[in-house]
Amino acid sequence: MSENVPLNPPARARLRVLSVASEAVPLIKTGGLADVAGALPAALAPHGVAMTTLLPGYPAVLRAVLPAGRAKPKVLHSWDSLLGEPARLLAGTIGGHPLLVVDAPGLFHREGGPYSDVSGQDWADNWRRFAAFSRAAADIATGAVPKLAFDLVHAHDWQAALTPAYIRFAPFERAVPSVMTIHNMAFQGHYGADIFPFLGLPPEAWSVSGVEYHGGVGLLKAGLESAWAVTTVSPTYAREIRTREFGMGLEGLIQSRGDSVHGIVNGIDNTDWNPEADKALAAAYSVRTLPKRRANKRALEQVFGLEPGDGPLFVVVSRLTWQKGMDVLLECIDHLVGIGGRLALLGSGDKAMETEFHAAAARHPGRVGIRIGYNEALSHQLQGGGDAILVPSRFEPCGLTQLYGLAYGCVPVVNRTGGLADTIIDANLAALNAGVATGVQFNAVHYGALAEAISRTVALHGQPEVWRQIQRAGMKTDFSWGQSGRAYAALYARLVEAQ
Ligand code: ADP
Ligand code: GLC
């Protein structure tokens, strides 16, 4: 933390919130959770909320907190045993906002990803790593560190989900209001009953209204039972998770929480994602200078080894998984190429899919280009040079790549689910006539529906005036954090007042 950043929020801020997340940009990212956790402090600041972010001390995070040459980190607290591990609490900053880091070498000093080793295998002790992280969060939120005080704690996803449970069940003096956000119901943190004795929770926590889930321990489940309020990242997903198809076993719990479940759509950080000032692009542009995008398209064609052309260049930036519908995209590639499209894809994930995408590229040289891996700059270049971004997700709590597509004039082609349903207006006749269409939507993730959406996109792209209108309408859409920041702040205020 630089010396002039106060540990505690400035006096004019009314609410002090601890945001507990397992990843946050710009320090550590595997997906959209990091974008959101990284953006929240700035999104909430204009609404009287001072947010401090708590992260695990992975090597990448420690490097940022312990800049080379600085002899001593700022240690705010230490634990002799955090679920059996010695740990200390370090202070730093993230995007100019306060950051706290749980430095527990036995849990987090490892090369690899935040959840898996270098070969992609999940760490076997993930339950212990994130239970300890959540325990630290509960301690901090309830006043264990005298210099720090918080009015509310906001936990994200299963990795932070024991935080509200510890606050509810462990004998803390202060009850602190808690919010639990579901970024993806598909990841729930299920473990065997044998871990329960090691969590440091009292015996009464082992119940159907506590951490017990089908005879084992459910970390997300415990958070959803214990938090004062639950949010998820779009209104449609908040409705969908009440059903069996999307609730993934927790639909009954979500229904039982009634109107304490809220859907608040994610915003995008338009300092990071602004085509007028994006250093990753060959040519910056705005809604008034769309023809400049052509230089970005030419640059992409080179990077992906594609033949130049005027037909639509479809792009994908995605985890390569079943959730994201990438298996169905594979089936549609021949059709996409057959009707004059080209495809540039950046992604990583399922090894079999990676192989199949490479095979598709080999089948269509100059028409399909594939980059396997994670590349932040290239993800910006794809949005800045592609014509249309394909997001055929089977479920999508919010989705961010379609929002970046809107901001960059890269027309989203999306399945109508979750946040994709809430953020894109389909180019049907009425919407086109009213000038409000921002993308193409389809209704189910199978070959026929996606192939038809791709055909419709190619046809729209063939009408330059119509296409430009769709691009412009998307670029003018407000997906900044304004409204959603206000919604979170209002929720926090209600919970704090209700104490
Ligand atoms: P999810 O979190 O489910 O993967 P989102 O759409 O919410 O989906 O967020 C994905 C984030 O990760 C976006 O910021 C997207 O640009 C980024 N991303 C996904 N795959 C890659 C990749 N291979 N390289 C760079 N960025 C990626
Ligand atoms: C999850 C979801 C994604 C959402 C992101 C941020 O990764 O899969 O839809 O945008 O979290 O909330």
XYZ file of C-alpha atoms and ligand atoms in Angstrom:
538
model
C 0.000 0.000 0.000
C 1.445 3.375 -0.868
C 1.778 5.528 2.229
C -0.981 7.932 1.244
C -3.682 5.298 0.756
C -5.613 5.052 4.022
C -6.203 1.596 5.489
C -9.663 2.596 6.433
C -11.946 4.400 4.027
C -12.096 8.171 3.841
C -14.514 9.865 6.218
C -16.949 10.939 3.501
C -17.613 7.285 2.601
C -20.479 5.892 4.589
C -20.129 2.151 4.118
C -16.966 0.129 4.506
C -17.211 -3.128 2.594
C -14.773 -6.048 2.486
C -14.976 -7.810 -0.905
C -13.639 -11.383 -0.688
C -12.612 -12.928 -4.003
C -10.209 -15.607 -5.237
C -9.178 -13.506 -8.267
C -9.243 -9.854 -9.346
C -7.738 -7.907 -12.247
C -5.105 -6.692 -12.746
C -3.358 -9.106 -10.365
C -4.785 -12.555 -11.082
C -7.413 -13.695 -13.596
C -8.847 -16.918 -14.952
C -12.261 -15.568 -16.005
C -15.010 -13.004 -15.573
C -14.968 -13.120 -11.762
C -11.615 -11.331 -11.897
C -12.973 -8.573 -14.145
C -15.889 -8.027 -11.797
C -14.006 -8.196 -8.484
C -11.402 -5.846 -9.970
C -14.018 -3.344 -11.148
C -16.285 -3.254 -8.090
C -14.291 -0.831 -5.876
C -14.354 1.900 -8.552
C -17.981 1.074 -9.388
C -19.048 1.497 -5.764
C -16.927 4.521 -4.845
C -19.311 7.114 -6.386
C -22.133 5.655 -4.299
C -20.672 6.205 -0.853
C -19.078 2.763 -0.545
C -15.406 2.292 0.249
C -14.443 -1.187 -0.791
C -11.371 -3.129 0.283
C -10.543 -6.302 -1.659
C -9.201 -9.427 0.058
C -7.173 -11.857 -2.103
C -5.153 -15.010 -1.389
C -1.382 -14.496 -1.454
C -0.571 -16.348 -4.688
C 2.893 -15.553 -6.085
C 1.426 -13.101 -8.640
C -0.408 -11.206 -5.920
C 2.590 -11.145 -3.586
C 4.788 -9.765 -6.342
C 2.456 -6.774 -6.533
C 2.303 -6.270 -2.772
C 6.010 -6.756 -2.221
C 7.656 -4.691 -4.942
C 11.282 -5.538 -5.506
C 13.584 -3.427 -3.424
C 11.085 -2.774 -0.672
C 12.554 -4.409 2.375
C 9.522 -4.991 4.539
C 5.909 -5.607 3.677
C 3.208 -3.925 5.722
C 1.983 -6.690 8.042
C -1.344 -5.859 9.678
C -2.022 -9.085 11.495
C -0.791 -12.613 11.891
C -2.374 -15.954 12.611
C -0.378 -18.715 14.329
C -2.795 -21.212 12.853
C -5.301 -20.500 10.100
C -6.773 -23.989 9.760
C -3.370 -25.239 10.819
C -1.238 -22.903 8.693
C 0.691 -19.875 9.857
C -0.451 -16.795 7.954
C -0.160 -13.040 7.937
C -2.216 -10.231 6.526
C -0.454 -7.860 4.153
C -1.655 -4.513 2.847
C -1.367 -3.160 -0.677
C -3.417 -1.529 -3.375
C -5.310 -2.768 -6.393
C -6.291 -0.265 -9.071
C -5.740 2.524 -6.544
C -8.072 0.943 -3.984
C -7.163 -0.795 -0.731
C -6.082 -4.433 -0.954
C -5.550 -7.002 1.785
C -3.691 -10.224 1.113
C -3.791 -13.459 3.116
C -0.194 -14.609 2.941
C -0.201 -18.276 3.951
C 2.873 -19.860 2.300
C 1.723 -23.453 2.924
C -1.501 -22.754 1.030
C -0.755 -20.222 -1.675
C 3.001 -20.095 -2.469
C 2.743 -22.422 -5.466
C 3.499 -22.102 -9.149
C 0.534 -22.910 -11.411
C -2.944 -21.419 -11.479
C -5.010 -20.233 -8.532
C -6.970 -23.500 -8.481
C -4.776 -25.998 -10.305
C -1.178 -27.028 -10.825
C 0.866 -26.411 -13.980
C -0.610 -29.529 -15.601
C -4.160 -28.212 -15.038
C -4.956 -30.649 -12.194
C -7.007 -29.100 -9.341
C -5.002 -28.786 -6.112
C -6.124 -31.644 -3.849
C -6.326 -29.332 -0.828
C -8.459 -26.626 -2.450
C -11.088 -27.011 0.265
C -8.508 -26.211 2.921
C -6.924 -23.348 0.967
C -10.237 -21.574 0.472
C -11.731 -22.464 3.848
C -8.673 -20.859 5.450
C -9.050 -17.837 3.153
C -12.730 -17.528 4.153
C -11.886 -17.941 7.822
C -9.413 -15.066 7.522
C -12.118 -12.980 5.819
C -14.580 -13.684 8.635
C -11.977 -12.742 11.258
C -11.175 -9.476 9.501
C -14.820 -8.557 8.884
C -15.722 -9.132 12.504
C -12.956 -6.943 13.893
C -9.951 -9.223 14.554
C -7.599 -6.546 13.225
C -8.013 -3.465 15.384
C -6.978 -1.014 12.642
C -9.615 -2.338 10.245
C -13.375 -2.031 10.545
C -16.056 -3.080 8.088
C -19.814 -2.579 7.943
C -20.456 -5.483 5.554
C -18.685 -8.368 3.846
C -19.296 -9.384 0.220
C -18.178 -12.922 -0.724
C -17.800 -14.148 -4.322
C -18.288 -17.753 -5.479
C -17.539 -21.029 -3.671
C -13.968 -20.074 -2.866
C -15.164 -17.307 -0.515
C -18.485 -18.882 0.438
C -17.555 -20.099 3.906
C -17.104 -16.457 4.957
C -20.821 -15.894 5.743
C -20.982 -19.373 7.330
C -18.074 -18.673 9.691
C -19.673 -15.367 10.658
C -22.965 -17.097 11.316
C -21.699 -20.127 13.230
C -18.399 -19.232 14.849
C -18.503 -17.369 18.128
C -17.684 -13.867 16.936
C -18.757 -10.910 19.013
C -20.009 -8.869 16.084
C -22.548 -10.050 13.535
C -21.668 -8.461 10.219
C -24.148 -8.357 7.328
C -23.025 -10.497 4.420
C -23.740 -10.711 0.699
C -22.975 -13.870 -1.299
C -22.653 -13.510 -5.076
C -23.016 -16.475 -7.405
C -20.935 -15.950 -10.535
C -21.495 -19.498 -11.716
C -23.729 -22.146 -10.145
C -21.762 -24.853 -11.979
C -18.888 -24.526 -9.497
C -20.101 -25.305 -5.986
C -17.136 -26.686 -4.032
C -18.432 -30.125 -2.986
C -16.272 -32.218 -0.681
C -16.610 -35.286 1.520
C -17.985 -35.190 5.060
C -14.492 -36.056 6.313
C -13.314 -32.452 5.863
C -15.920 -31.082 8.275
C -13.910 -31.588 11.508
C -11.034 -29.583 10.004
C -13.107 -26.506 9.145
C -13.229 -25.237 12.724
C -17.004 -24.858 12.655
C -19.161 -25.834 15.648
C -21.170 -29.101 15.437
C -24.447 -27.243 14.772
C -23.058 -26.080 11.418
C -23.415 -29.698 10.265
C -27.067 -29.447 9.248
C -29.184 -29.123 6.123
C -29.484 -25.408 6.788
C -25.695 -25.190 7.244
C -22.793 -26.777 5.378
C -24.171 -30.323 4.974
C -25.091 -31.171 1.385
C -26.122 -34.686 0.328
C -24.021 -36.200 3.087
C -20.928 -34.116 2.245
C -19.815 -30.511 2.593
C -21.125 -27.895 0.133
C -19.125 -24.698 0.342
C -21.301 -22.566 -1.967
C -24.366 -24.113 -0.383
C -23.178 -23.048 3.088
C -22.671 -19.489 1.866
C -26.104 -19.356 0.247
C -27.728 -20.594 3.469
C -25.816 -18.201 5.676
C -25.526 -14.904 3.805
C -27.954 -12.124 4.629
C -28.593 -11.624 0.914
C -27.701 -13.521 -2.255
C -26.969 -11.941 -5.597
C -26.169 -13.266 -9.003
C -24.914 -11.458 -12.050
C -28.036 -10.943 -14.182
C -31.804 -10.804 -13.590
C -32.484 -13.671 -16.021
C -29.942 -15.968 -14.325
C -31.516 -15.071 -10.954
C -34.768 -16.505 -12.324
C -33.128 -19.446 -14.110
C -31.373 -20.776 -10.981
C -34.784 -21.312 -9.408
C -35.259 -24.144 -11.933
C -33.815 -27.637 -12.024
C -32.030 -27.102 -15.318
C -29.945 -24.160 -14.096
C -30.048 -24.537 -10.293
C -27.756 -27.588 -10.442
C -29.185 -29.044 -7.249
C -29.474 -25.754 -5.372
C -32.754 -24.604 -6.976
C -34.767 -25.485 -3.853
C -32.427 -23.446 -1.662
C -32.630 -20.475 -4.044
C -36.426 -20.680 -4.031
C -36.444 -20.837 -0.242
C -34.443 -17.605 -0.068
C -37.338 -15.845 -1.792
C -36.787 -12.162 -2.437
C -33.411 -12.058 -0.719
C -32.027 -13.263 -4.089
C -31.194 -10.399 -6.460
C -29.985 -10.262 -10.066
C -27.582 -7.398 -10.718
C -26.013 -7.380 -14.160
C -22.244 -6.883 -14.466
C -20.869 -3.720 -15.986
C -17.614 -3.338 -17.869
C -14.632 -1.263 -16.940
C -14.513 1.287 -19.718
C -11.037 2.478 -18.922
C -9.692 -1.031 -19.682
C -12.186 -1.603 -22.497
C -12.421 1.542 -24.615
C -11.734 1.316 -28.382
C -10.830 5.021 -28.482
C -7.879 4.518 -26.152
C -6.972 0.844 -26.424
C -3.213 0.428 -26.761
C -3.591 -3.197 -27.871
C -5.252 -2.113 -31.137
C -3.500 -1.273 -34.404
C -6.025 1.564 -34.864
C -8.121 3.289 -32.209
C -11.638 4.232 -33.282
C -15.006 5.393 -32.030
C -18.627 5.098 -33.079
C -17.994 8.038 -35.466
C -14.904 6.510 -37.069
C -15.932 2.893 -37.622
C -14.103 2.507 -40.974
C -10.839 2.664 -39.020
C -11.664 -0.810 -37.670
C -10.553 -2.147 -41.078
C -6.896 -1.772 -40.045
C -7.578 -3.924 -36.988
C -9.279 -6.567 -39.123
C -6.283 -6.690 -41.474
C -3.942 -7.032 -38.471
C -6.038 -9.913 -37.093
C -6.005 -11.686 -40.456
C -2.218 -11.598 -40.335
C -1.965 -12.823 -36.754
C -4.360 -15.722 -37.441
C -3.014 -16.529 -40.915
C -6.338 -15.771 -42.624
C -6.877 -14.769 -46.255
C -7.940 -11.131 -46.426
C -11.550 -10.711 -47.436
C -14.662 -8.680 -46.977
C -16.948 -11.438 -45.708
C -17.646 -11.448 -41.985
C -14.826 -12.383 -39.656
C -16.344 -14.261 -36.703
C -14.307 -14.268 -33.516
C -14.393 -16.235 -30.264
C -12.688 -15.455 -26.923
C -13.679 -18.187 -24.536
C -12.975 -21.022 -22.228
C -13.301 -24.102 -24.442
C -15.965 -25.991 -22.500
C -19.396 -27.540 -22.729
C -20.903 -24.545 -20.841
C -19.698 -22.258 -23.600
C -21.224 -24.439 -26.358
C -17.850 -24.899 -28.027
C -18.721 -28.478 -29.045
C -21.642 -27.127 -31.113
C -19.481 -24.405 -32.619
C -17.109 -27.160 -33.785
C -20.028 -28.820 -35.589
C -20.913 -25.504 -37.292
C -17.485 -24.527 -38.604
C -17.910 -26.143 -42.032
C -21.228 -24.328 -42.447
C -19.704 -20.999 -41.331
C -16.915 -21.310 -43.890
C -19.269 -22.669 -46.553
C -21.364 -19.479 -46.550
C -18.404 -17.134 -46.780
C -17.459 -16.590 -43.144
C -14.037 -16.829 -41.517
C -13.235 -17.654 -37.906
C -10.508 -16.520 -35.498
C -10.627 -18.217 -32.112
C -8.680 -17.602 -28.902
C -9.303 -19.946 -26.024
C -8.182 -22.799 -23.862
C -9.759 -25.545 -21.809
C -10.933 -28.997 -22.828
C -7.958 -30.755 -24.459
C -10.103 -32.786 -26.885
C -11.809 -29.598 -28.089
C -8.449 -27.877 -28.522
C -7.389 -30.741 -30.805
C -10.628 -30.543 -32.773
C -10.286 -26.800 -33.290
C -6.760 -27.351 -34.615
C -8.174 -29.988 -36.969
C -10.831 -27.529 -38.190
C -8.111 -24.963 -38.900
C -6.150 -27.577 -40.858
C -9.299 -28.412 -42.853
C -9.880 -24.750 -43.739
C -6.493 -23.099 -44.258
C -6.820 -19.324 -44.596
C -10.413 -19.449 -43.367
C -10.104 -20.657 -39.774
C -7.328 -19.548 -37.394
C -6.893 -20.886 -33.865
C -4.842 -19.681 -30.916
C -4.854 -21.925 -27.890
C -3.851 -20.129 -24.701
C -4.624 -17.080 -22.662
C -3.704 -13.698 -24.141
C -5.193 -10.468 -22.813
C -3.896 -8.201 -25.626
C -5.118 -10.585 -28.324
C -8.560 -10.699 -26.679
C -8.777 -6.912 -27.179
C -7.558 -7.211 -30.782
C -10.241 -9.769 -31.583
C -12.959 -7.441 -30.267
C -11.434 -4.481 -32.112
C -11.038 -6.215 -35.484
C -13.663 -8.968 -35.619
C -17.060 -8.386 -37.205
C -19.088 -10.627 -34.900
C -18.339 -12.430 -31.645
C -19.918 -15.857 -31.160
C -21.146 -16.707 -27.642
C -23.187 -19.933 -27.929
C -23.244 -20.652 -24.165
C -25.670 -23.267 -22.826
C -25.876 -21.166 -19.673
C -24.235 -17.844 -18.934
C -24.714 -16.142 -15.569
C -23.746 -12.807 -17.120
C -21.009 -13.071 -19.719
C -18.588 -10.271 -20.385
C -17.300 -10.940 -23.885
C -20.646 -9.929 -25.435
C -20.440 -6.646 -23.485
C -16.917 -6.013 -24.751
C -18.273 -6.866 -28.219
C -20.974 -4.205 -27.870
C -18.460 -1.592 -26.759
C -16.123 -2.445 -29.669
C -18.671 -2.729 -32.489
C -18.029 -6.492 -32.731
C -21.624 -7.667 -33.070
C -22.576 -10.336 -30.472
C -24.232 -13.552 -31.694
C -25.559 -15.179 -28.532
C -27.806 -17.879 -27.124
C -30.789 -16.345 -25.311
C -29.880 -17.308 -21.734
C -28.771 -15.594 -18.506
C -26.961 -12.328 -18.987
C -26.856 -12.880 -22.761
C -30.662 -12.543 -22.796
C -30.506 -9.380 -20.669
C -27.837 -7.483 -22.572
C -28.381 -8.102 -26.296
C -31.320 -6.988 -28.450
C -31.947 -9.405 -31.320
C -31.953 -7.987 -34.861
C -35.540 -9.010 -35.573
C -37.636 -6.904 -37.903
C -39.208 -4.761 -35.170
C -35.879 -4.035 -33.505
C -34.227 -3.251 -36.849
C -37.057 -0.898 -37.807
C -36.819 0.837 -34.433
C -33.021 1.073 -34.797
C -32.391 -0.659 -31.461
C -30.992 -4.057 -32.510
C -27.533 -4.747 -31.072
C -26.878 -8.386 -32.005
C -28.236 -11.751 -33.049
C -29.908 -14.127 -30.585
C -30.905 -17.760 -30.983
C -32.878 -20.050 -28.736
C -31.131 -23.337 -28.102
C -27.607 -24.627 -28.392
C -27.646 -27.221 -31.145
C -26.417 -27.393 -34.723
C -29.618 -26.126 -36.377
C -30.068 -23.075 -34.137
C -26.426 -21.934 -34.217
C -26.042 -22.590 -37.945
C -29.174 -20.547 -38.602
C -27.894 -17.675 -36.412
C -24.586 -17.732 -38.310
C -26.480 -17.594 -41.635
C -28.588 -14.688 -40.372
C -25.433 -12.857 -39.290
C -23.811 -13.360 -42.710
C -26.976 -11.983 -44.369
C -27.063 -8.915 -42.086
C -23.362 -8.300 -42.686
C -24.118 -8.273 -46.402
C -26.254 -5.137 -45.892
C -23.639 -2.548 -44.896
C -26.117 0.136 -43.778
C -28.046 -2.274 -41.569
C -24.828 -3.712 -40.147
C -23.444 -0.278 -39.286
C -26.697 0.580 -37.537
C -26.404 -2.570 -35.378
C -22.775 -1.761 -34.561
C -23.632 1.832 -33.668
C -26.579 0.861 -31.463
C -24.317 -1.553 -29.550
C -21.548 0.986 -29.110
C -24.000 3.546 -27.762
C -25.428 1.133 -25.185
C -24.460 2.040 -21.643
C -22.819 -0.952 -20.006
C -20.717 1.005 -17.576
C -21.077 0.138 -13.903
C -23.314 3.182 -13.194
C -26.652 1.475 -12.613
C -25.295 -1.753 -11.154
C -22.950 0.099 -8.784
C -25.991 1.961 -7.503
C -27.921 -1.319 -7.099
C -25.153 -2.958 -5.013
C -24.804 0.186 -2.870
C -28.552 0.265 -2.224
C -28.528 -3.412 -1.232
C -25.579 -2.916 1.150
C -27.316 0.103 2.735
C -30.549 -1.837 3.274
C -28.720 -4.715 4.965
C -26.670 -2.443 7.217
C -29.772 -0.496 8.237
C -31.667 -3.733 8.937
C -29.091 -4.829 11.535
P -16.334 -16.850 -17.804
O -15.950 -16.078 -16.599
O -17.471 -17.797 -17.586
O -15.181 -17.518 -18.480
P -16.997 -14.227 -18.953
O -17.505 -13.888 -20.297
O -17.706 -13.653 -17.777
O -16.929 -15.819 -18.884
O -15.510 -13.734 -18.775
C -14.431 -14.250 -19.477
C -13.282 -13.270 -19.355
O -12.075 -13.936 -19.656
C -13.386 -12.119 -20.337
O -12.701 -11.000 -19.803
C -12.645 -12.679 -21.568
O -12.152 -11.652 -22.407
C -11.524 -13.421 -20.876
N -10.975 -14.551 -21.618
C -11.539 -15.776 -21.803
N -10.700 -16.582 -22.475
C -9.589 -15.853 -22.741
C -8.352 -16.121 -23.399
N -8.092 -17.323 -23.924
N -7.445 -15.128 -23.475
C -7.711 -13.909 -22.949
N -8.841 -13.601 -22.309
C -9.766 -14.559 -22.192
C -18.710 -16.419 -14.233
C -19.786 -16.636 -15.285
C -19.920 -15.490 -16.248
C -19.878 -14.149 -15.532
C -18.641 -14.071 -14.656
C -18.543 -12.753 -13.888
O -17.467 -16.805 -14.671
O -19.585 -17.850 -15.998
O -21.128 -15.590 -16.965
O -19.855 -13.094 -16.475
O -18.658 -15.097 -13.719
O -19.672 -12.521 -13.082
